[in-house]
mmCIF file of C-alpha atoms and ligand atoms in Angstrom:
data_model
loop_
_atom_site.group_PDB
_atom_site.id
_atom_site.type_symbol
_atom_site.label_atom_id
_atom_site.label_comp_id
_atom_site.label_asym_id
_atom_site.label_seq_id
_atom_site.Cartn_x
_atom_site.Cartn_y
_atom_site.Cartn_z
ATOM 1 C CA UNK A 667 -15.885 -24.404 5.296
ATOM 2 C CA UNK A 668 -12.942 -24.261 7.927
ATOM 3 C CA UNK A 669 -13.413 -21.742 10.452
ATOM 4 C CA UNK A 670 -11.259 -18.529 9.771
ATOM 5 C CA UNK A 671 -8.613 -19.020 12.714
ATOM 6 C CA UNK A 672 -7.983 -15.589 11.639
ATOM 7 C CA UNK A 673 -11.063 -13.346 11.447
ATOM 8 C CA UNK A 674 -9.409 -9.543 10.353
ATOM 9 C CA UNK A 675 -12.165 -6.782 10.508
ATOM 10 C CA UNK A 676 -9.453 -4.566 8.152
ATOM 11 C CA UNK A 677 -6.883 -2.534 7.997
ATOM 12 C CA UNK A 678 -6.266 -0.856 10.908
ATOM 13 C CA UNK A 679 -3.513 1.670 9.782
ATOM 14 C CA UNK A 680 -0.418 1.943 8.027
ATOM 15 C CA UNK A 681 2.605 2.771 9.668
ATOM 16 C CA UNK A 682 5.833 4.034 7.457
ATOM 17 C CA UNK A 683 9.256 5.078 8.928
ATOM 18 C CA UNK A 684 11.109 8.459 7.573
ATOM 19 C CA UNK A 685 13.815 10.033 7.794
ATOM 20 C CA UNK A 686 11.784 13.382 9.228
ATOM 21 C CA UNK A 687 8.224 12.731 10.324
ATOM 22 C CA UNK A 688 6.744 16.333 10.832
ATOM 23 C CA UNK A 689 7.949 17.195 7.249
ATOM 24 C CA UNK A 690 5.864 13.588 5.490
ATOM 25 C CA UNK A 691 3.100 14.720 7.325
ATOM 26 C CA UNK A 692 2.748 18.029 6.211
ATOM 27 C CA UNK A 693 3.410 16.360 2.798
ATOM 28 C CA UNK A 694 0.306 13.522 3.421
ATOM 29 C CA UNK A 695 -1.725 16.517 4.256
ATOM 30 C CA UNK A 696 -0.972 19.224 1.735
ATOM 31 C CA UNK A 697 -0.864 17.094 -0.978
ATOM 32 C CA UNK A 698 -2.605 13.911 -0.272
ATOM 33 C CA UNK A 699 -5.302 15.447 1.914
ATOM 34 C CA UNK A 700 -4.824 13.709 5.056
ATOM 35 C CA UNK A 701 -5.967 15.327 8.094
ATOM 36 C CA UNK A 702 -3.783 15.324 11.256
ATOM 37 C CA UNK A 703 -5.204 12.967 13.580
ATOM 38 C CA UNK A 704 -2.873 12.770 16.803
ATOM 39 C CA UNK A 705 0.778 12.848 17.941
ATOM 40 C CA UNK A 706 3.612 11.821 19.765
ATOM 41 C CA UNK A 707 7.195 13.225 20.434
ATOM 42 C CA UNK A 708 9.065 15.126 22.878
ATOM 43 C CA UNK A 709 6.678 17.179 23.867
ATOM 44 C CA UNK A 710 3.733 14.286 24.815
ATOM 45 C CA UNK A 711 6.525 12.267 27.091
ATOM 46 C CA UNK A 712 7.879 10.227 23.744
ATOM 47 C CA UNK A 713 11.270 10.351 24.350
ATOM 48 C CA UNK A 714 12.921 7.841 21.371
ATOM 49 C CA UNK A 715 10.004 8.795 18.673
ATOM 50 C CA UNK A 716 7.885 11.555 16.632
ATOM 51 C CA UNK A 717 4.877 9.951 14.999
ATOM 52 C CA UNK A 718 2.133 11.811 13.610
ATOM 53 C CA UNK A 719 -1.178 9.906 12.915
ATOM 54 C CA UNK A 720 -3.332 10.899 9.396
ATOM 55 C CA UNK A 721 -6.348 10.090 8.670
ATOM 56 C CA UNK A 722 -8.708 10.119 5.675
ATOM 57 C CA UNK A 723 -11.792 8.242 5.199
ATOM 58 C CA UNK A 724 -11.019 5.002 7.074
ATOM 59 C CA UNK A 725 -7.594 5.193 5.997
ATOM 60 C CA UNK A 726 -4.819 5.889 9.082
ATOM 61 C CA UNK A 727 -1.676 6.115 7.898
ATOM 62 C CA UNK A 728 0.884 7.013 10.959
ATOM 63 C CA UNK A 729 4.850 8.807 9.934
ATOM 64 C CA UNK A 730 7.333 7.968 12.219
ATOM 65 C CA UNK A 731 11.070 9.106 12.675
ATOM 66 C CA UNK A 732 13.546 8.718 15.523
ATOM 67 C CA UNK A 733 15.791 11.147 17.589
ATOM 68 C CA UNK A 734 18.658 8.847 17.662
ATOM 69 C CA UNK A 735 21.199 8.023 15.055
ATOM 70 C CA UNK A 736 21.472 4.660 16.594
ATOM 71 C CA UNK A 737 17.739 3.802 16.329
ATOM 72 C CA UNK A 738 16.083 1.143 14.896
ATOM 73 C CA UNK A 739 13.995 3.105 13.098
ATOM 74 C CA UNK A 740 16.792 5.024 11.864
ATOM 75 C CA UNK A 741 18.767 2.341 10.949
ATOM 76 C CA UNK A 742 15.535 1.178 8.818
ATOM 77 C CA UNK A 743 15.443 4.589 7.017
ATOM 78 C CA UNK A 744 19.108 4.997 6.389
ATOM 79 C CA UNK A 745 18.813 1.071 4.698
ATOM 80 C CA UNK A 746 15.441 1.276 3.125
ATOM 81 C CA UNK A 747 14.592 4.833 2.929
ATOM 82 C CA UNK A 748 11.108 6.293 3.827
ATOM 83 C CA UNK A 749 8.882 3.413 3.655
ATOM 84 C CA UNK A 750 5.838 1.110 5.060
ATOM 85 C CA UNK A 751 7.352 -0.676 8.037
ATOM 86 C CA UNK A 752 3.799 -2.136 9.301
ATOM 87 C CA UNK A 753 0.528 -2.865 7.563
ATOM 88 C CA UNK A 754 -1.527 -2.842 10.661
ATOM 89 C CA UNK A 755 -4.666 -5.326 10.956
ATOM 90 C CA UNK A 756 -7.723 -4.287 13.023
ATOM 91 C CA UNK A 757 -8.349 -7.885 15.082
ATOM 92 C CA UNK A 758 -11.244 -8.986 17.052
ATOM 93 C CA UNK A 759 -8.225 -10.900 19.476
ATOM 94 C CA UNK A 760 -4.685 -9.996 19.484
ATOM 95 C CA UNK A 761 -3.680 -12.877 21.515
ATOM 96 C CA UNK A 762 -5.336 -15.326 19.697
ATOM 97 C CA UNK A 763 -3.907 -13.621 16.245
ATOM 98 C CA UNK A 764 -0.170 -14.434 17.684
ATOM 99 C CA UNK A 765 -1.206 -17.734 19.139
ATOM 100 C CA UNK A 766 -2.605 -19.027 15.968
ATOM 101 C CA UNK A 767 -0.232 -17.505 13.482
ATOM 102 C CA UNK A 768 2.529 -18.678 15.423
ATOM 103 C CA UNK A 769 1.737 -22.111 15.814
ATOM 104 C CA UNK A 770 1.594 -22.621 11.989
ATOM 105 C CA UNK A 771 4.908 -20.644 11.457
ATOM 106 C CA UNK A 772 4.911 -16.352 11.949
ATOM 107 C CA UNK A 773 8.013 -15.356 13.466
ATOM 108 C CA UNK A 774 6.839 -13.459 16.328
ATOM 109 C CA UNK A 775 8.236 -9.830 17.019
ATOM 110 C CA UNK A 776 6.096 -8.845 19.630
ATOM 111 C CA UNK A 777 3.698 -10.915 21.877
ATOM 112 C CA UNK A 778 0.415 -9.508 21.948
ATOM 113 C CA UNK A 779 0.913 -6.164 24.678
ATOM 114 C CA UNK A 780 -2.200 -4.548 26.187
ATOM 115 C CA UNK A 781 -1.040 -0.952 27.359
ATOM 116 C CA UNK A 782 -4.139 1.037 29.529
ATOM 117 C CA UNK A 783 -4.109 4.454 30.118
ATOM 118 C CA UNK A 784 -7.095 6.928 30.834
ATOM 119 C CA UNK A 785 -8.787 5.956 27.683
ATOM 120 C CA UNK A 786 -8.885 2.666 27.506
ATOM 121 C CA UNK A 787 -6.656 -0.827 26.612
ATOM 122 C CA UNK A 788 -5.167 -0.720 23.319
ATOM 123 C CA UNK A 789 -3.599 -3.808 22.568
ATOM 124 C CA UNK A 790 -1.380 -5.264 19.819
ATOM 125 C CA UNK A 791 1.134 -7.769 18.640
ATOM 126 C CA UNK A 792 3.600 -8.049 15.429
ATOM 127 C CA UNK A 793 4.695 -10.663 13.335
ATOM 128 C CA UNK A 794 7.336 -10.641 10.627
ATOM 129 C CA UNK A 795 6.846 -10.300 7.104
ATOM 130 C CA UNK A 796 8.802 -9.982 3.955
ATOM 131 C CA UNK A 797 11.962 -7.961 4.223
ATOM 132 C CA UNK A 798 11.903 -6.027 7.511
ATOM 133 C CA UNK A 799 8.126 -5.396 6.949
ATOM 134 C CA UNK A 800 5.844 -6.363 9.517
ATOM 135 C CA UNK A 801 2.042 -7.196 10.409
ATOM 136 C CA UNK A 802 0.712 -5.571 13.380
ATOM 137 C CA UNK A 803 -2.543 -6.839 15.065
ATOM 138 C CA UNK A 804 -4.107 -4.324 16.437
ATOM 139 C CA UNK A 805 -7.233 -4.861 19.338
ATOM 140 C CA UNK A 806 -8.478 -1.085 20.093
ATOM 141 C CA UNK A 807 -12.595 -1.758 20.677
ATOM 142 C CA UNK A 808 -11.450 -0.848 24.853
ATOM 143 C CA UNK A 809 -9.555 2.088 23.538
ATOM 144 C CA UNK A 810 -11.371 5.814 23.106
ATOM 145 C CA UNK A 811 -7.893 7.552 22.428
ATOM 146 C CA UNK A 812 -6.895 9.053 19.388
ATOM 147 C CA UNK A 813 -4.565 6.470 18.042
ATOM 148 C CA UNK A 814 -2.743 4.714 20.732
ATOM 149 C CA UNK A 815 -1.465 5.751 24.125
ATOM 150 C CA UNK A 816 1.004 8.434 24.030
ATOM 151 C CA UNK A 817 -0.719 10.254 21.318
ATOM 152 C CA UNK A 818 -2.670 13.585 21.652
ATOM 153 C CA UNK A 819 -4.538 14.894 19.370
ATOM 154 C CA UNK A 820 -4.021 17.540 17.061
ATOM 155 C CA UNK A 821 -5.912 20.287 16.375
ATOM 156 C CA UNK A 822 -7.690 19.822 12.605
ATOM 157 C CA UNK A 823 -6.530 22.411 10.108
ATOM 158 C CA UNK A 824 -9.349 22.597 8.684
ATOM 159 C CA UNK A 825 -7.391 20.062 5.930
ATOM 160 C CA UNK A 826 -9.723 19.210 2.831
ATOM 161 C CA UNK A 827 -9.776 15.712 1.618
ATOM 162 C CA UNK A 828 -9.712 14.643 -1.776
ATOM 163 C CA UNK A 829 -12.198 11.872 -1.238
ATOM 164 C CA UNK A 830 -10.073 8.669 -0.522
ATOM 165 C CA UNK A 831 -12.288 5.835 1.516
ATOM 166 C CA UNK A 832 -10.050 3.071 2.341
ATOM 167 C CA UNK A 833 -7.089 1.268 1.864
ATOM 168 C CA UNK A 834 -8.408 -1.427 -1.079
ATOM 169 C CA UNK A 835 -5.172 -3.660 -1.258
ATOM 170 C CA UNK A 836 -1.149 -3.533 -0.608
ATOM 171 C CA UNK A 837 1.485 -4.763 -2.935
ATOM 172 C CA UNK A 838 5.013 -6.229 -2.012
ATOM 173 C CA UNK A 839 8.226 -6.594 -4.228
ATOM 174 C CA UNK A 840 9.927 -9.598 -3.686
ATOM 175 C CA UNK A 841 13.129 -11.358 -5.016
ATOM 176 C CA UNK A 842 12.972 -13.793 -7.720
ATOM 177 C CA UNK A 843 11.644 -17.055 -5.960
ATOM 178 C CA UNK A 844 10.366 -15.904 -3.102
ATOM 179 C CA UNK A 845 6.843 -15.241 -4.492
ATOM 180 C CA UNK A 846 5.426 -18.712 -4.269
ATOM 181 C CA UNK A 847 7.319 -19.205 -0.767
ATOM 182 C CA UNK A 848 4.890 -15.821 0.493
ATOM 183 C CA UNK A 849 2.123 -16.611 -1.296
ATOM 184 C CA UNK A 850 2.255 -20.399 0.827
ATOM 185 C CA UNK A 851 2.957 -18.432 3.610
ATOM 186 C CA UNK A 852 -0.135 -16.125 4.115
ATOM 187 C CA UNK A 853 -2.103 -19.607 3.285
ATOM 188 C CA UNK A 854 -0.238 -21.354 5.882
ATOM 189 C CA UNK A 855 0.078 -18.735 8.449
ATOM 190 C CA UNK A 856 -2.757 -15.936 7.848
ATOM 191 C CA UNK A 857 -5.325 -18.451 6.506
ATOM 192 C CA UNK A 858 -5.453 -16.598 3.307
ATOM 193 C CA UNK A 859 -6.409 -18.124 -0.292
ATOM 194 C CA UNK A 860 -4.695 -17.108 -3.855
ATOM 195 C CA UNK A 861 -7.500 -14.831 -5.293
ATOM 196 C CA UNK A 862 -5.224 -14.589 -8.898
ATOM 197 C CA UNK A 863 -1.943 -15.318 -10.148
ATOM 198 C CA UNK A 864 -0.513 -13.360 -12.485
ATOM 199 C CA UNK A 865 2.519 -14.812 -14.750
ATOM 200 C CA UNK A 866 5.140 -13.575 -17.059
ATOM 201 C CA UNK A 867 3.179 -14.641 -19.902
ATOM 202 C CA UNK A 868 0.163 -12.058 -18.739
ATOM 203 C CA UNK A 869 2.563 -9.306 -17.311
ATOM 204 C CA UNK A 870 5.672 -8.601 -20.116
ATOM 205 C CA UNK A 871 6.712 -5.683 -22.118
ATOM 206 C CA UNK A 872 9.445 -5.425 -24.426
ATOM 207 C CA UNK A 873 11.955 -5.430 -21.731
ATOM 208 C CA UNK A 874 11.152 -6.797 -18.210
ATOM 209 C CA UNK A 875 8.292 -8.974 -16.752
ATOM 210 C CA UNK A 876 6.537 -10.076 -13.440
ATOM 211 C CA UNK A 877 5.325 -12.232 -11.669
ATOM 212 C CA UNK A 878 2.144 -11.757 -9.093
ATOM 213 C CA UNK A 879 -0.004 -13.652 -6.686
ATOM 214 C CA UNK A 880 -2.688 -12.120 -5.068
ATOM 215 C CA UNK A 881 -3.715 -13.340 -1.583
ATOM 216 C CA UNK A 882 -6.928 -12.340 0.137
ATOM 217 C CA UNK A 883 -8.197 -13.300 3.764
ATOM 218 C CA UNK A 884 -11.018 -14.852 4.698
ATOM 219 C CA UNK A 885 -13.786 -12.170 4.638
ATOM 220 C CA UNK A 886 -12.271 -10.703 1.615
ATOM 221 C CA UNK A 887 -11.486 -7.391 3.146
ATOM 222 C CA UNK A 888 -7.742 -7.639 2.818
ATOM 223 C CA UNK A 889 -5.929 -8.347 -0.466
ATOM 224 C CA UNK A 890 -2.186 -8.692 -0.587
ATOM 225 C CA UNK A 891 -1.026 -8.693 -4.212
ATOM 226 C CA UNK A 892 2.980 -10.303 -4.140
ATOM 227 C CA UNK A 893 5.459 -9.475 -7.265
ATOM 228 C CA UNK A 894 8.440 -10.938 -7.516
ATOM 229 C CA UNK A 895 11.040 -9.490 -10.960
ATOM 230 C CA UNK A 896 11.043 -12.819 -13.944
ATOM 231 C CA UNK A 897 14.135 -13.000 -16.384
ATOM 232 C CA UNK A 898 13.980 -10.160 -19.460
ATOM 233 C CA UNK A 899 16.071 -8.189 -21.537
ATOM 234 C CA UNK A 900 16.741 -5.868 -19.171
ATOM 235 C CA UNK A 901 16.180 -4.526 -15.590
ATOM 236 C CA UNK A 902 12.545 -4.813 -14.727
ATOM 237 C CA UNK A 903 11.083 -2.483 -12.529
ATOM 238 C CA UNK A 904 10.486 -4.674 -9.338
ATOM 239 C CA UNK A 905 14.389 -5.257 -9.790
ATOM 240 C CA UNK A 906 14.948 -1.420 -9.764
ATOM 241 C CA UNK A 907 12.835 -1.447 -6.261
ATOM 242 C CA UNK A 908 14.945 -4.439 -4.900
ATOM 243 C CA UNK A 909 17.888 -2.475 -5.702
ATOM 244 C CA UNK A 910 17.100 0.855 -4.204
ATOM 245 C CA UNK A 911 14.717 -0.473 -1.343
ATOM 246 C CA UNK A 912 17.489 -2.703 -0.179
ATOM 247 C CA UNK A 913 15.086 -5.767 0.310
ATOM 248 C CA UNK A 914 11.648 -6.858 0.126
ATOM 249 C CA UNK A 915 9.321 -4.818 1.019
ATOM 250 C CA UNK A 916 5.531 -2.535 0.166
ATOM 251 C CA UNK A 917 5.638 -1.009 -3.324
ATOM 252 C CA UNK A 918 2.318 0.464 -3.951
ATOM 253 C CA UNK A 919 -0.635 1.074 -1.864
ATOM 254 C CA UNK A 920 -4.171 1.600 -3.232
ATOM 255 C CA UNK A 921 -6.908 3.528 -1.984
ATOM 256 C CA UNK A 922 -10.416 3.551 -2.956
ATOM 257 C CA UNK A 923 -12.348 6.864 -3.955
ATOM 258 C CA UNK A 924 -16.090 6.853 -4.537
ATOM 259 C CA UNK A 925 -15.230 9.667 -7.732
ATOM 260 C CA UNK A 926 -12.288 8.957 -9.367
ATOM 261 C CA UNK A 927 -12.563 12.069 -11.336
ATOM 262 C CA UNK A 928 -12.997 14.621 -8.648
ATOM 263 C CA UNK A 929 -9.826 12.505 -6.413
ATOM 264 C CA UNK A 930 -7.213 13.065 -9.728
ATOM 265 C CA UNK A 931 -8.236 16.095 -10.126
ATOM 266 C CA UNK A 932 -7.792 17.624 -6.370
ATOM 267 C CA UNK A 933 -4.641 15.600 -6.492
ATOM 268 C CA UNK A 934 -3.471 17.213 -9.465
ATOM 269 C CA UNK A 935 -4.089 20.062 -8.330
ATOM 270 C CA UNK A 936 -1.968 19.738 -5.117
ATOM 271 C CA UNK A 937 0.977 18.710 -7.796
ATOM 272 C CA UNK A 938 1.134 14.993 -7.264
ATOM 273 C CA UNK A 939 2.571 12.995 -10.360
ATOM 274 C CA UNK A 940 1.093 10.400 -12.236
ATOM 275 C CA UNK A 941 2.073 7.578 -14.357
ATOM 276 C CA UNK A 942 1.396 8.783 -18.034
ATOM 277 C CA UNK A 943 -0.106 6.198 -20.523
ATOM 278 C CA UNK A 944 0.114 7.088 -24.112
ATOM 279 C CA UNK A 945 -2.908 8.374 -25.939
ATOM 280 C CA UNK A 946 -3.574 5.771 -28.046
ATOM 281 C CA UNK A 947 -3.951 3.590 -24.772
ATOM 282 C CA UNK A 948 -7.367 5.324 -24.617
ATOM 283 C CA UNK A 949 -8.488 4.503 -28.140
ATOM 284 C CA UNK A 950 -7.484 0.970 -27.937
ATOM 285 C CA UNK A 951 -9.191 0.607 -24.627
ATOM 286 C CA UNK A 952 -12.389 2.039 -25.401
ATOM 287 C CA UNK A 953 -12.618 -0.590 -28.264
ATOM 288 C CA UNK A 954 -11.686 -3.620 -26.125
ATOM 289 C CA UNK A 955 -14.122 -2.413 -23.311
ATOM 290 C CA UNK A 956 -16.933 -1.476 -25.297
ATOM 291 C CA UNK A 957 -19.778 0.142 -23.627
ATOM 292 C CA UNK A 958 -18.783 1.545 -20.204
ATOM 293 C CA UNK A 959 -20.426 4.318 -19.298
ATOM 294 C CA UNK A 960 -17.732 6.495 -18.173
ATOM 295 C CA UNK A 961 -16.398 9.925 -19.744
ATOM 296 C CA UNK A 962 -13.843 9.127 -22.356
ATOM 297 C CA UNK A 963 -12.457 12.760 -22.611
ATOM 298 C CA UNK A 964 -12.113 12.552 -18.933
ATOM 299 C CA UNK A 965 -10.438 9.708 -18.046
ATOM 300 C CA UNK A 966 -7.925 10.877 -21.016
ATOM 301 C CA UNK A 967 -7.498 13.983 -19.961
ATOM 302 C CA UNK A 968 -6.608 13.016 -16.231
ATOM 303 C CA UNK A 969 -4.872 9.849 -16.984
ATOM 304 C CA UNK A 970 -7.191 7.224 -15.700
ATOM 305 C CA UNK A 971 -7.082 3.754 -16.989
ATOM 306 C CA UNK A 972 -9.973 1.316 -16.936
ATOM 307 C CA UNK A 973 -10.056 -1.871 -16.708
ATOM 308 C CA UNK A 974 -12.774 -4.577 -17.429
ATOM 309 C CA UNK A 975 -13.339 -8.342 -16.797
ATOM 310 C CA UNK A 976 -16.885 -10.672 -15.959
ATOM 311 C CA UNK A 977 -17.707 -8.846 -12.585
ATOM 312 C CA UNK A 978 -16.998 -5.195 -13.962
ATOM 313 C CA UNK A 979 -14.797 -2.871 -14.599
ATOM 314 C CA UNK A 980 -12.497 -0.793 -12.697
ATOM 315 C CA UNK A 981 -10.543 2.967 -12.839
ATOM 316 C CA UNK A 982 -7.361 3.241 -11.624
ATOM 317 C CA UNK A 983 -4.305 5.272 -11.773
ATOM 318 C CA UNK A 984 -1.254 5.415 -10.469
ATOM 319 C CA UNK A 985 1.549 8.120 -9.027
ATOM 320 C CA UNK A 986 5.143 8.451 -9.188
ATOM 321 C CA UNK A 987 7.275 7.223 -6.298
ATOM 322 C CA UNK A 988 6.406 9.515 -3.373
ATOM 323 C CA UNK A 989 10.439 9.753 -2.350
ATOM 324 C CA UNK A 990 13.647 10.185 -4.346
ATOM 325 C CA UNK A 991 14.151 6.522 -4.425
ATOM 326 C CA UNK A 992 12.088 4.667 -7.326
ATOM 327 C CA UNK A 993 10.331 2.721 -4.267
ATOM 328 C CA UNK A 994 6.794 3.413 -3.219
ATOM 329 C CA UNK A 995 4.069 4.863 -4.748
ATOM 330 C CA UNK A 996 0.498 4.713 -4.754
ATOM 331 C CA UNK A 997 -2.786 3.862 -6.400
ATOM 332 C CA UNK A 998 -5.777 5.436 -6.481
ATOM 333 C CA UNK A 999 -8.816 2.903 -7.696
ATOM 334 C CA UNK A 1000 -12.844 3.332 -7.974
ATOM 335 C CA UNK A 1001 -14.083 -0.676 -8.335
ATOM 336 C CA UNK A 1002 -17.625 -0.973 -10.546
ATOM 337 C CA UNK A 1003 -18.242 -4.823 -9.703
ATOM 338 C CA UNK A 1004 -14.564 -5.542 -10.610
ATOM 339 C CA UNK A 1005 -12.633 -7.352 -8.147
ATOM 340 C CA UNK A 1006 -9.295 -7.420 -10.125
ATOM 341 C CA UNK A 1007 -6.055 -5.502 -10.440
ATOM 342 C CA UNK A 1008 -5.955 -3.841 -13.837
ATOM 343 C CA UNK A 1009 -4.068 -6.945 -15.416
ATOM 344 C CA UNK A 1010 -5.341 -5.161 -18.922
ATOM 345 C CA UNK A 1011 -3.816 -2.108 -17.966
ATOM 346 C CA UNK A 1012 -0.390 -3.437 -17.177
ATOM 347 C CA UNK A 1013 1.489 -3.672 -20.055
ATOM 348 C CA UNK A 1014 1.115 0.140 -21.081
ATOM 349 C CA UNK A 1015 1.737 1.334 -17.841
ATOM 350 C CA UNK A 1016 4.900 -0.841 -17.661
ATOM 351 C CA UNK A 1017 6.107 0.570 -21.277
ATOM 352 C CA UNK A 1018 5.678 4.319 -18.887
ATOM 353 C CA UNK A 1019 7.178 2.971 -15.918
ATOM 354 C CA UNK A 1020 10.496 2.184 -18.136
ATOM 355 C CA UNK A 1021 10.358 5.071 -20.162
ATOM 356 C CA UNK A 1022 10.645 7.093 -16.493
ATOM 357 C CA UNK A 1023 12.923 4.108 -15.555
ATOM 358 C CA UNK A 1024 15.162 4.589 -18.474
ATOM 359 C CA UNK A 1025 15.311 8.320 -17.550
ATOM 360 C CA UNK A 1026 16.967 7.307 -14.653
ATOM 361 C CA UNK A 1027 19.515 5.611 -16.169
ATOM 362 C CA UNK A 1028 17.988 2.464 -15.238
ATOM 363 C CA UNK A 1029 16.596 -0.147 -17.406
HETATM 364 FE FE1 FE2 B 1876 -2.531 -2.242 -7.316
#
C-alpha cells in the first residue's frame, strides 16, 4: 500500500463562528457539558476576536465572534449564521500537510505559520473546503499552552460532563452535484478512500431523498460523511439547510459516549432536544435486530435508535438544530463493532425531521 502522504493523528478541534461567543459558550457548557478550557479577547491583548476554547473528553470545540461589523468573521455569521467554520486536524507536519495537499489541488488559505511564545511553537495551516468551510492543520507537540497563543486559561467551574469522548465523524450538506466532485476531492487531495455510499434508493421517504458518500483517511480516525439533496416531491431537508445556511457547509457533528444512556439522559436533563422517532420504530427494530443486548424500555424511553449490520451494531441519536436556523445539529453515538452510520435508522428519522420541517412551514 501507498504511503499515506497525509498521516492525521485526529481531530484536533472544532472551531465555529457566532454571532456572540461568551453567550455559545456558556450554552456548550450548561447544556452540553463542556468545560471552559482557555480564552482570548480584549482583555488577553486580542484586539479583532473573543474565542473561548471547550473541552470535553478529547473533544475541543473553540466559539468565536468578532468586535467589528466589518469582520470576516462577522460577515460569515451575518451570511451563514452560527456555524463550524474549521474542522481542525491534529498533524504530525503542517508544512508538509500544505505542501502535499496543494500540489494535488487544495486551495491554500494559509501557508503553514509557526507562532512561539513562552510555551512553545504552535503551528498551523488552512486549506479550503466546501462552502466557506475550511481544514486547519494543526502541529502543537512544541506547544504546552492551553490552546494556542493568545489564549489564557480559564478557571474550571467545576462544569460536569455528560460523558462525550471524541468527535467520531462530521457531515457536510452540499448542492445537488457537488457530492461526487468532494468525495474525488478528499481522494485526490487528502488521500482519503470512500468507506460507503449511500444513494437515493437507500435514503428516501415519502417526500425528499439523499444522497451520501462517506470518506475516511488513511488510519481510519477521521470520517467525513458528504450529502448532497436528490429530486423528490418536495423540499428535502439538506435543501432546507442549503437554503438557510446560505451554502455548503457542516450539518451534524457526532460524538462518541462510552454510555449512551447516562449521556441522553444528563442531556435531557440540561433541556437539549432530540429528534423523536415514533414508537412503533422500536417494535419494528427490535424484530429486525434480533438479539442485542441492550435495554429496550430504555432506549424507547430516551429516544435512542440502534442500528445493526456484519461488524455490530450501533446507538445513536440525534438533537434539534442548536440555533434558530434549521442548520446544525448534533449526534450523539456509542459504536458496538459497527463502523456505519445508522443507514437503518434513516428513513424514520427523516419522516421526524419533516414532520418538524413541515412545522416550519417548510417541506
Ligand atoms: Fe452521523
Amino acid at each position: 500500500m501507498a504511503e499515506d502522504f497525509l498521516p492525521i493523528k485526529g481531530y484536533d478541534h472544532i472551531e465555529f463562528y457566532v454571532g456572540n461567543a461568551k453567550q455559545a459558550a456558556h450554552f456548550y457548557e450548561k447544556a452540553f457539558g463542556f468545560r471552559p478550557l482557555a480564552k482570548a479577547g480584549l482583555e488577553t491583548g486580542c484586539r479583532d476576536r473573543a474565542m473561548y476554547v471547550m473541552e470535553q473528553g478529547n473533544i475541543r470545540f473553540v466559539f468565536t465572534s468578532a468586535y467589528s461589523p466589518d469582520h470576516e468573521i462577522t460577515r460569515h455569521c451575518a451570511l451563514h449564521g452560527d456555524g463550524v467554520k474549521a474542522i481542525g486536524l491534529a498533524v504530525p507536519d503542517v508544512e508538509q500537510a500544505i505542501r502535499e495537499t496543494k500540489s494535488r489541488g487544495a486551495t491554500v488559505l494559509q501557508k503553514a505559520t509557526s507562532v512561539t511564545d513562552d510555551n512553545g511553537t504552535f503551528v498551523t495551516g488552512t486549506i479550503k473546503y466546501a462552502g466557506d468551510t475550511v481544514f486547519r492543520f494543526v502541529d502543537r507537540k512544541n506547544y504546552r499552552g492551553a490552546f494556542s497563543p493568545g489564549c489564557v486559561p480559564i478557571q474550571a467551574h467545576g462544569s460536569l460532563g455528560v460523558g462525550l469522548a471524541a468527535v467520531d465523524h462530521v457531515v457536510t450538506n452540499v448542492y445537488l452535484g457537488e457530492m461526487t466532485y468532494w468525495a474525488e476531492w478528499f481522494e485526490r487531495v487528502m488521500g482519503f478512500t470512500n468507506l460507503l455510499s449511500f444513494t437515493d434508493k437507500d435514503i428516501s421517504t415519502e417526500y425528499s431523498a439523499l444522497m451520501s458518500k462517506v470518506m475516511e483517511n488513511g488510519s481510519g480516525k477521521c470520517k467525513f460523511p458528504i450529502n448532497e439533496p436528490a429530486e423528490g416531491k418536495k423540499k428535502s431537508q439538506i435543501d432546507e439547510f442549503l437554503d438557510y445556511y446560505y451554502g455548503p457547509g457542516v450539518q451534524h457533528v457526532a460524538m462518541n459516549t462510552g454510555n449512551i444512556y447516562e449521556t441522553v439522559e444528563a442531556l435531557r436533563r440540561r433541556d437539549i432536544d432530540f429528534l423523536r422517532v415514533p414508537d412503533t420504530y422500536y417494535e419494528y427494530m427490535h424484530k429486525r435486530v434480533g438479539d442485542v443486548d441492550e435495554n429496550w424500555e430504555e432506549l424507547k424511553k430516551l429516544g435512542i435508535l440502534l442500528d445493526k449490520d456484519d461488524d455490530g451494531y450501533l446507538l445513536q441519536i440525534f438533537t434539534a438544530p442548536m440555533q434558530d436556523r434549521p442548520t446544525l445539529f448534533f449526534e450523539v453515538i456509542e459504536r458496538h463493532g459497527s463502523r456505519g452510520f445508522g443507514i437503518g435508522n434513516f428513513k424514520a428519522l427523516f419522516v421526524s425531521i419533516e414532520r418538524e420541517q413541515a412545522l416550519r412551514g417548510n417541506l
